[in-house]
Tab-separated table of C-alpha atoms in Angstrom:
chain	number	residue	atom	x	y	z
A	1270	MET	CA	0.209	0.510	0.473
A	1271	LEU	CA	1.425	3.163	-1.251
A	1272	HIS	CA	1.471	6.406	1.303
A	1273	VAL	CA	1.312	9.550	-0.728
A	1274	THR	CA	2.641	12.658	0.427
A	1275	GLU	CA	1.756	16.576	0.436
A	1276	ALA	CA	5.131	16.322	-1.556
A	1277	ASP	CA	3.987	13.588	-3.454
A	1278	VAL	CA	0.777	15.425	-4.789
A	1279	LYS	CA	2.657	18.967	-5.253
A	1280	ARG	CA	4.967	17.365	-7.572
A	1281	LEU	CA	3.212	15.287	-10.115
A	1282	LEU	CA	0.156	17.693	-10.123
A	1283	PRO	CA	0.241	20.929	-11.945
A	1284	PHE	CA	-1.965	23.714	-11.398
A	1285	SER	CA	-3.292	23.305	-15.251
A	1286	LYS	CA	-3.575	19.371	-15.140
A	1287	ALA	CA	-5.736	19.523	-12.513
A	1288	ILE	CA	-8.271	22.153	-14.236
A	1289	GLU	CA	-8.591	19.522	-17.024
A	1290	LEU	CA	-9.315	16.893	-14.422
A	1291	VAL	CA	-11.664	18.946	-12.743
A	1292	ARG	CA	-13.479	19.950	-15.725
A	1293	GLU	CA	-13.718	16.387	-16.795
A	1294	ALA	CA	-15.046	15.297	-13.645
A	1295	TYR	CA	-17.639	17.365	-13.953
A	1296	VAL	CA	-18.550	16.725	-17.286
A	1297	ARG	CA	-18.285	12.579	-16.758
A	1298	LEU	CA	-21.061	13.058	-13.578
A	1299	ALA	CA	-23.574	14.937	-15.642
A	1300	ARG	CA	-23.138	12.090	-18.198
A	1301	GLY	CA	-24.329	9.454	-15.851
A	1302	GLU	CA	-20.478	8.282	-15.969
A	1303	ALA	CA	-19.215	8.504	-12.272
A	1304	VAL	CA	-20.625	8.424	-8.961
A	1305	ASN	CA	-20.898	10.811	-5.961
A	1306	PRO	CA	-22.929	9.191	-2.968
A	1307	PRO	CA	-24.142	11.647	-0.656
A	1308	ARG	CA	-21.458	12.583	2.080
A	1309	VAL	CA	-21.688	11.251	5.566
A	1310	LEU	CA	-21.659	13.581	8.324
A	1311	LEU	CA	-21.262	11.936	11.806
A	1312	SER	CA	-20.996	14.317	15.293
A	1313	VAL	CA	-19.143	13.899	18.302
A	1314	PRO	CA	-21.024	15.400	21.011
A	1315	GLY	CA	-17.617	18.090	22.149
A	1316	GLY	CA	-15.421	17.001	19.272
A	1317	ALA	CA	-14.968	16.523	15.678
A	1318	SER	CA	-17.446	16.460	13.064
A	1319	MET	CA	-16.429	14.085	10.586
A	1320	PHE	CA	-17.694	13.958	6.909
A	1321	PHE	CA	-16.919	10.790	4.728
A	1322	MET	CA	-17.108	11.394	0.982
A	1323	PRO	CA	-16.964	8.420	-1.139
A	1324	GLY	CA	-16.435	8.632	-4.952
A	1325	HIS	CA	-15.547	6.777	-8.526
A	1326	VAL	CA	-15.295	7.472	-12.353
A	1327	TYR	CA	-16.380	4.760	-14.089
A	1328	GLY	CA	-13.594	2.941	-16.148
A	1329	GLN	CA	-10.684	4.554	-13.354
A	1330	GLY	CA	-9.030	1.798	-11.503
A	1331	SER	CA	-9.245	3.102	-8.009
A	1332	VAL	CA	-12.869	4.425	-5.817
A	1333	ALA	CA	-11.442	7.306	-3.842
A	1334	VAL	CA	-13.259	7.947	-0.204
A	1335	LYS	CA	-12.094	11.433	1.644
A	1336	VAL	CA	-12.677	11.504	5.311
A	1337	ALA	CA	-12.781	15.310	6.904
A	1338	ARG	CA	-12.209	15.879	10.552
A	1339	VAL	CA	-13.373	19.613	11.557
A	1340	ASN	CA	-12.890	21.013	15.322
A	1341	ALA	CA	-12.712	24.722	15.373
A	1342	ALA	CA	-10.946	24.401	19.032
A	1343	ASN	CA	-8.194	22.180	17.559
A	1344	PRO	CA	-5.682	24.962	17.121
A	1345	LYS	CA	-5.681	25.136	21.139
A	1346	VAL	CA	-4.262	22.057	20.804
A	1347	SER	CA	-1.614	22.633	18.007
A	1348	LEU	CA	-3.664	20.625	15.347
A	1349	PRO	CA	-5.404	22.526	12.502
A	1350	THR	CA	-8.967	22.730	12.385
A	1351	VAL	CA	-9.300	20.770	9.504
A	1352	LEU	CA	-8.045	17.068	8.944
A	1353	LEU	CA	-8.380	15.395	5.530
A	1354	THR	CA	-7.166	12.220	4.261
A	1355	ILE	CA	-7.879	10.485	1.143
A	1356	TYR	CA	-8.022	6.299	1.201
A	1357	ALA	CA	-7.448	4.542	-2.160
A	1358	TYR	CA	-9.450	0.903	-3.011
A	1359	ASP	CA	-8.938	-1.171	-5.995
A	1360	ALA	CA	-11.917	-0.712	-7.938
A	1361	ILE	CA	-12.447	-4.166	-8.678
A	1362	THR	CA	-10.849	-5.969	-5.569
A	1363	GLY	CA	-11.719	-3.603	-2.990
A	1364	VAL	CA	-8.266	-3.991	-1.474
A	1365	GLN	CA	-6.532	-0.619	-0.039
A	1366	VAL	CA	-4.518	0.710	-2.503
A	1367	ALA	CA	-3.398	4.038	-1.132
A	1368	GLU	CA	-3.685	6.544	1.870
A	1369	VAL	CA	-3.092	9.988	0.702
A	1370	GLU	CA	-2.491	13.048	2.344
A	1371	GLY	CA	-5.416	15.360	1.770
A	1372	GLU	CA	-4.926	19.467	2.484
A	1373	TRP	CA	-2.802	20.311	-0.793
A	1374	LEU	CA	-4.519	17.834	-3.374
A	1375	THR	CA	-8.011	19.308	-1.850
A	1376	ALA	CA	-6.857	23.134	-1.760
A	1377	VAL	CA	-5.876	22.132	-5.583
A	1378	ARG	CA	-8.896	20.410	-6.769
A	1379	THR	CA	-11.363	23.266	-4.833
A	1380	ALA	CA	-9.419	25.866	-6.799
A	1381	ALA	CA	-9.616	23.857	-10.223
A	1382	SER	CA	-13.362	23.810	-9.455
A	1383	THR	CA	-13.176	27.398	-8.717
A	1384	ALA	CA	-11.324	28.066	-11.962
A	1385	VAL	CA	-13.678	25.842	-14.255
A	1386	ALA	CA	-16.552	27.823	-12.969
A	1387	THR	CA	-15.231	31.154	-13.493
A	1388	ASP	CA	-13.847	30.597	-16.931
A	1389	ILE	CA	-17.151	29.154	-18.097
A	1390	LEU	CA	-19.532	32.415	-16.341
A	1391	ALA	CA	-16.838	35.517	-15.362
A	1392	GLY	CA	-16.338	37.890	-18.306
A	1393	LYS	CA	-13.698	37.380	-20.700
A	1394	SER	CA	-12.323	41.628	-20.160
A	1395	VAL	CA	-12.021	41.179	-15.848
A	1396	LYS	CA	-9.266	43.004	-14.485
A	1397	VAL	CA	-9.587	43.321	-10.537
A	1398	MET	CA	-9.884	39.448	-8.613
A	1399	GLY	CA	-11.336	39.938	-4.849
A	1400	VAL	CA	-9.859	37.224	-2.231
A	1401	PHE	CA	-11.580	37.080	1.165
A	1402	GLY	CA	-9.525	34.917	3.041
A	1403	THR	CA	-5.986	34.358	3.675
A	1404	GLY	CA	-5.497	30.612	4.539
A	1405	ARG	CA	-4.448	27.734	2.093
A	1406	GLU	CA	-7.405	27.983	-0.185
A	1407	ALA	CA	-6.622	31.571	-0.718
A	1408	THR	CA	-2.854	30.512	-1.697
A	1409	THR	CA	-4.497	27.946	-4.346
A	1410	HIS	CA	-7.162	30.177	-5.805
A	1411	ILE	CA	-4.842	33.284	-6.785
A	1412	PRO	CA	-2.286	31.477	-9.633
A	1413	MET	CA	-5.452	29.094	-10.425
A	1414	LEU	CA	-7.501	31.797	-11.567
A	1415	ARG	CA	-4.707	33.960	-13.100
A	1416	LEU	CA	-4.909	30.497	-15.986
A	1417	VAL	CA	-8.149	31.267	-16.812
A	1418	ARG	CA	-8.220	35.172	-16.799
A	1419	ASP	CA	-5.685	37.979	-17.145
A	1420	PHE	CA	-6.049	39.856	-13.893
A	1421	ASP	CA	-4.571	43.552	-13.308
A	1422	LYS	CA	-4.730	43.650	-9.481
A	1423	ILE	CA	-5.349	41.523	-6.919
A	1424	LEU	CA	-7.661	42.756	-3.345
A	1425	VAL	CA	-7.582	40.583	-0.392
A	1426	TYR	CA	-9.353	41.033	2.790
A	1427	SER	CA	-9.524	39.276	5.563
A	1428	ARG	CA	-10.112	40.294	9.422
A	1429	ASP	CA	-6.774	40.261	10.848
A	1430	LYS	CA	-4.900	43.599	9.646
A	1431	GLY	CA	-1.431	42.222	10.066
A	1432	ARG	CA	-2.204	38.513	8.101
A	1433	ARG	CA	-3.458	40.052	5.306
A	1434	GLU	CA	-0.631	42.499	4.690
A	1435	LEU	CA	1.872	39.542	5.059
A	1436	PHE	CA	-0.631	37.861	2.559
A	1437	ALA	CA	-0.690	40.486	0.413
A	1438	GLU	CA	3.231	41.208	0.081
A	1439	LYS	CA	3.790	36.979	-0.100
A	1440	MET	CA	1.377	36.982	-2.851
A	1441	SER	CA	2.821	39.523	-4.553
A	1442	ARG	CA	6.289	38.540	-4.585
A	1443	ASP	CA	5.279	34.518	-5.708
A	1444	HIS	CA	3.081	35.736	-8.261
A	1445	GLY	CA	4.808	38.949	-9.505
A	1446	ILE	CA	0.833	40.824	-9.440
A	1447	PRO	CA	-0.089	43.462	-7.615
A	1448	VAL	CA	-1.846	42.367	-4.615
A	1449	VAL	CA	-3.218	45.193	-2.620
A	1450	ALA	CA	-4.547	44.656	1.401
A	1451	ALA	CA	-7.871	45.935	1.477
A	1452	ASP	CA	-8.998	48.109	4.717
A	1453	SER	CA	-12.441	47.134	3.827
A	1454	PRO	CA	-14.943	44.333	2.471
A	1455	ARG	CA	-16.678	47.112	1.041
A	1456	ARG	CA	-13.548	47.948	-1.011
A	1457	VAL	CA	-13.485	44.740	-2.629
A	1458	ALA	CA	-17.050	44.316	-2.967
A	1459	ARG	CA	-17.402	46.940	-5.046
A	1460	GLU	CA	-13.747	46.950	-7.276
A	1461	SER	CA	-14.093	43.606	-8.001
A	1462	ASP	CA	-14.787	41.846	-11.686
A	1463	VAL	CA	-14.572	38.288	-9.773
A	1464	MET	CA	-14.152	37.360	-6.380
A	1465	VAL	CA	-13.856	34.333	-4.397
A	1466	THR	CA	-14.953	34.056	-0.699
A	1467	VAL	CA	-12.418	31.116	0.773
A	1468	THR	CA	-13.424	31.990	4.968
A	1469	THR	CA	-14.860	29.895	7.532
A	1470	SER	CA	-17.810	32.522	8.062
A	1471	ASP	CA	-20.943	31.843	9.339
A	1472	THR	CA	-22.414	35.152	8.533
A	1473	PRO	CA	-22.251	36.979	5.256
A	1474	VAL	CA	-18.544	38.705	4.557
A	1475	PHE	CA	-20.063	41.645	2.604
A	1476	ASP	CA	-22.909	43.334	1.356
A	1477	GLY	CA	-24.415	41.856	-2.003
A	1478	ARG	CA	-25.653	45.638	-2.986
A	1479	LEU	CA	-22.024	46.659	-3.404
A	1480	VAL	CA	-21.295	44.511	-6.131
A	1481	LYS	CA	-20.569	45.091	-9.726
A	1482	PRO	CA	-23.390	44.396	-12.494
A	1483	ARG	CA	-21.628	41.621	-14.676
A	1484	SER	CA	-19.160	40.803	-11.611
A	1485	HIS	CA	-18.938	37.067	-11.201
A	1486	VAL	CA	-18.850	35.518	-7.403
A	1487	ASN	CA	-17.459	32.048	-6.269
A	1488	ALA	CA	-18.416	31.045	-2.441
A	1489	ILE	CA	-16.184	28.061	-1.750
A	1490	GLY	CA	-16.097	28.506	1.842
A	1491	SER	CA	-18.525	27.488	4.251
A	1492	ALA	CA	-20.632	24.591	3.432
A	1493	THR	CA	-23.321	23.935	6.083
A	1494	PRO	CA	-26.734	24.729	6.588
A	1495	GLU	CA	-26.267	27.043	9.171
A	1496	ALA	CA	-23.582	28.908	7.969
A	1497	ARG	CA	-23.544	31.359	4.816
A	1498	GLU	CA	-20.953	33.610	2.926
A	1499	VAL	CA	-23.218	35.561	0.750
A	1500	ASP	CA	-26.489	37.437	1.524
A	1501	ASN	CA	-29.846	37.302	-0.039
A	1502	GLU	CA	-29.138	41.017	-1.810
A	1503	LEU	CA	-26.335	38.983	-3.810
A	1504	VAL	CA	-28.441	36.217	-4.492
A	1505	LYS	CA	-31.582	37.832	-5.440
A	1506	LYS	CA	-30.034	39.552	-8.622
A	1507	SER	CA	-27.321	36.718	-9.346
A	1508	THR	CA	-27.701	33.952	-11.886
A	1509	VAL	CA	-27.057	30.974	-9.308
A	1510	VAL	CA	-24.617	28.027	-10.339
A	1511	VAL	CA	-23.816	25.435	-7.780
A	1512	ASP	CA	-21.552	22.066	-7.983
A	1513	SER	CA	-24.156	19.640	-7.417
A	1514	ARG	CA	-27.605	20.754	-6.907
A	1515	LYS	CA	-28.688	18.316	-4.608
A	1516	GLN	CA	-25.787	18.368	-2.322
A	1517	ALA	CA	-26.760	22.668	-2.545
A	1518	LEU	CA	-29.657	21.936	-1.338
A	1519	GLU	CA	-28.944	19.545	1.353
A	1520	THR	CA	-26.023	21.074	2.907
A	1521	TYR	CA	-25.043	24.779	1.735
A	1522	GLY	CA	-26.303	27.798	3.921
A	1523	ASP	CA	-25.653	29.811	1.042
A	1524	ILE	CA	-28.563	28.148	-1.089
A	1525	ILE	CA	-31.199	26.873	2.363
A	1526	ARG	CA	-31.373	30.079	3.372
A	1527	PRO	CA	-32.238	32.421	0.332
A	1528	ILE	CA	-34.330	29.471	-0.772
A	1529	ARG	CA	-36.384	29.742	2.580
A	1530	GLU	CA	-36.184	33.468	2.814
A	1531	GLY	CA	-37.782	33.609	-0.397
A	1532	ALA	CA	-34.626	35.300	-2.284
A	1533	ILE	CA	-34.303	32.182	-4.975
A	1534	ARG	CA	-36.464	29.859	-6.162
A	1535	GLU	CA	-34.834	25.987	-6.266
A	1536	SER	CA	-36.226	25.538	-9.927
A	1537	GLU	CA	-33.697	28.777	-10.626
A	1538	ILE	CA	-30.417	26.950	-9.743
A	1539	LEU	CA	-28.424	25.789	-12.822
A	1540	GLU	CA	-25.716	22.987	-12.149
A	1541	LEU	CA	-22.001	23.659	-13.240
A	1542	GLY	CA	-21.736	20.199	-14.780
A	1543	GLU	CA	-25.046	20.219	-17.045
A	1544	ILE	CA	-23.922	23.750	-18.398
A	1545	LEU	CA	-20.079	22.249	-19.690
A	1546	ASN	CA	-22.609	19.000	-21.010
A	1547	ARG	CA	-24.576	21.544	-22.940
A	1548	LYS	CA	-27.517	20.175	-21.058
A	1549	MET	CA	-28.739	23.798	-19.361
A	1550	LYS	CA	-27.802	27.506	-20.516
A	1551	VAL	CA	-26.512	30.678	-18.908
A	1552	VAL	CA	-28.564	33.177	-19.909
A	1553	HIS	CA	-27.263	36.525	-18.753
A	1554	ARG	CA	-29.051	39.911	-18.542
A	1555	ALA	CA	-26.916	43.413	-18.174
A	1556	SER	CA	-27.548	43.748	-14.574
A	1557	ASP	CA	-26.653	40.301	-13.918
A	1558	VAL	CA	-23.965	38.752	-11.183
A	1559	THR	CA	-23.065	35.286	-11.332
A	1560	LEU	CA	-22.653	33.553	-7.936
A	1561	PHE	CA	-21.266	30.052	-8.564
A	1562	LYS	CA	-21.375	28.024	-4.615
A	1563	SER	CA	-19.485	24.790	-4.098
A	1564	GLY	CA	-19.072	22.864	-1.176
A	1565	GLY	CA	-16.771	20.322	-2.605
A	1566	LEU	CA	-17.756	16.785	-4.744
A	1567	ALA	CA	-15.911	13.587	-3.871
A	1568	VAL	CA	-15.875	12.660	-7.085
A	1569	LEU	CA	-13.435	15.694	-7.559
A	1570	ASP	CA	-11.315	13.811	-5.406
A	1571	ALA	CA	-11.397	10.737	-7.029
A	1572	MET	CA	-10.477	12.031	-10.228
A	1573	ILE	CA	-7.543	13.611	-9.409
A	1574	THR	CA	-6.197	10.462	-6.772
A	1575	ASP	CA	-6.667	7.926	-9.603
A	1576	TYR	CA	-4.309	10.251	-11.941
A	1577	VAL	CA	-1.751	10.737	-8.840
A	1578	LEU	CA	-1.644	7.335	-8.363
A	1579	GLY	CA	-1.015	6.757	-11.720
A	1580	LYS	CA	1.444	8.850	-12.130
A	1581	LEU	CA	3.334	7.739	-8.702
A	1582	VAL	CA	2.700	3.845	-9.024
A	1583	PRO	CA	5.840	3.305	-11.814
A	1584	GLN	CA	7.825	5.359	-9.997
A	1585	GLU	CA	7.475	3.419	-7.475
A	1586	ARG	CA	7.729	0.274	-9.140
A	1587	ALA	CA	11.028	1.443	-11.113
A	1588	LYS	CA	12.357	2.532	-7.380
A	1589	GLY	CA	11.975	-1.007	-6.556
A	1590	ALA	CA	13.808	-2.424	-9.394
A	1591	ARG	CA	16.901	-0.224	-8.814
A	1592	ALA	CA	16.496	-1.655	-4.973
């Protein structure tokens, strides 16, 4: 059995390849050529919440099951808030073939999903990207979205002034583009053509009334029924696209609560895979904003895990032969 490290994933998975794989996964799922069962949630009173996420793309050699463990109190004992591991099994025999460290893989596949949606939904001449959050997901989203759009500037906001300033400085240095630490969420909302919310907030992180017409917003942080990163004002004026309609209606507060409060009807929600597969068409009005809401699909993990294993297994066999 292989143990696949974060370093292995970084070495074997270029960002451009991740976008290609994620796009294919959405198309295959929309065609009925993949399975993405509902995630299972187990919450321990006073302890961790655990998500079990199986997925498989027909014809691939492996089945992937991601186990995500979340506890907001973990930093108090010097542990990450979120722990992620992907277990891969032979699709025919069911034998476990790999254990994959999942933090980087998840961050990359999430940013790749956002890039696919942005490429389909955002205008072609966008100039300013806005980012809410300064964690790992923000780190992967900046270079990933630059592969699908040519931004002139990036605005970043988080509540911790020192952290957002350090983040902006590092991103500017790493990617050769002006990254500005914004002094308020209002500035990001008003000036950005494309926005990404990568936070753990339970409440909206900006005023949706401030968002410019023809802007595109990706809400990819909080994904529980109680939490939301965007408000009803944004949802009302948006064409809403989700990664999975079923999952969105069951677990995304950014979708569940606006429906409950009458801001949008369930029938108006589009699904990204169906758009990519040309089963649905996005019709833009001049005043429209587009909103992509995702919470992460196991089939994306499965697609990328199988690719990484396909690259790694021959290398491991070659090492064994030399030994």
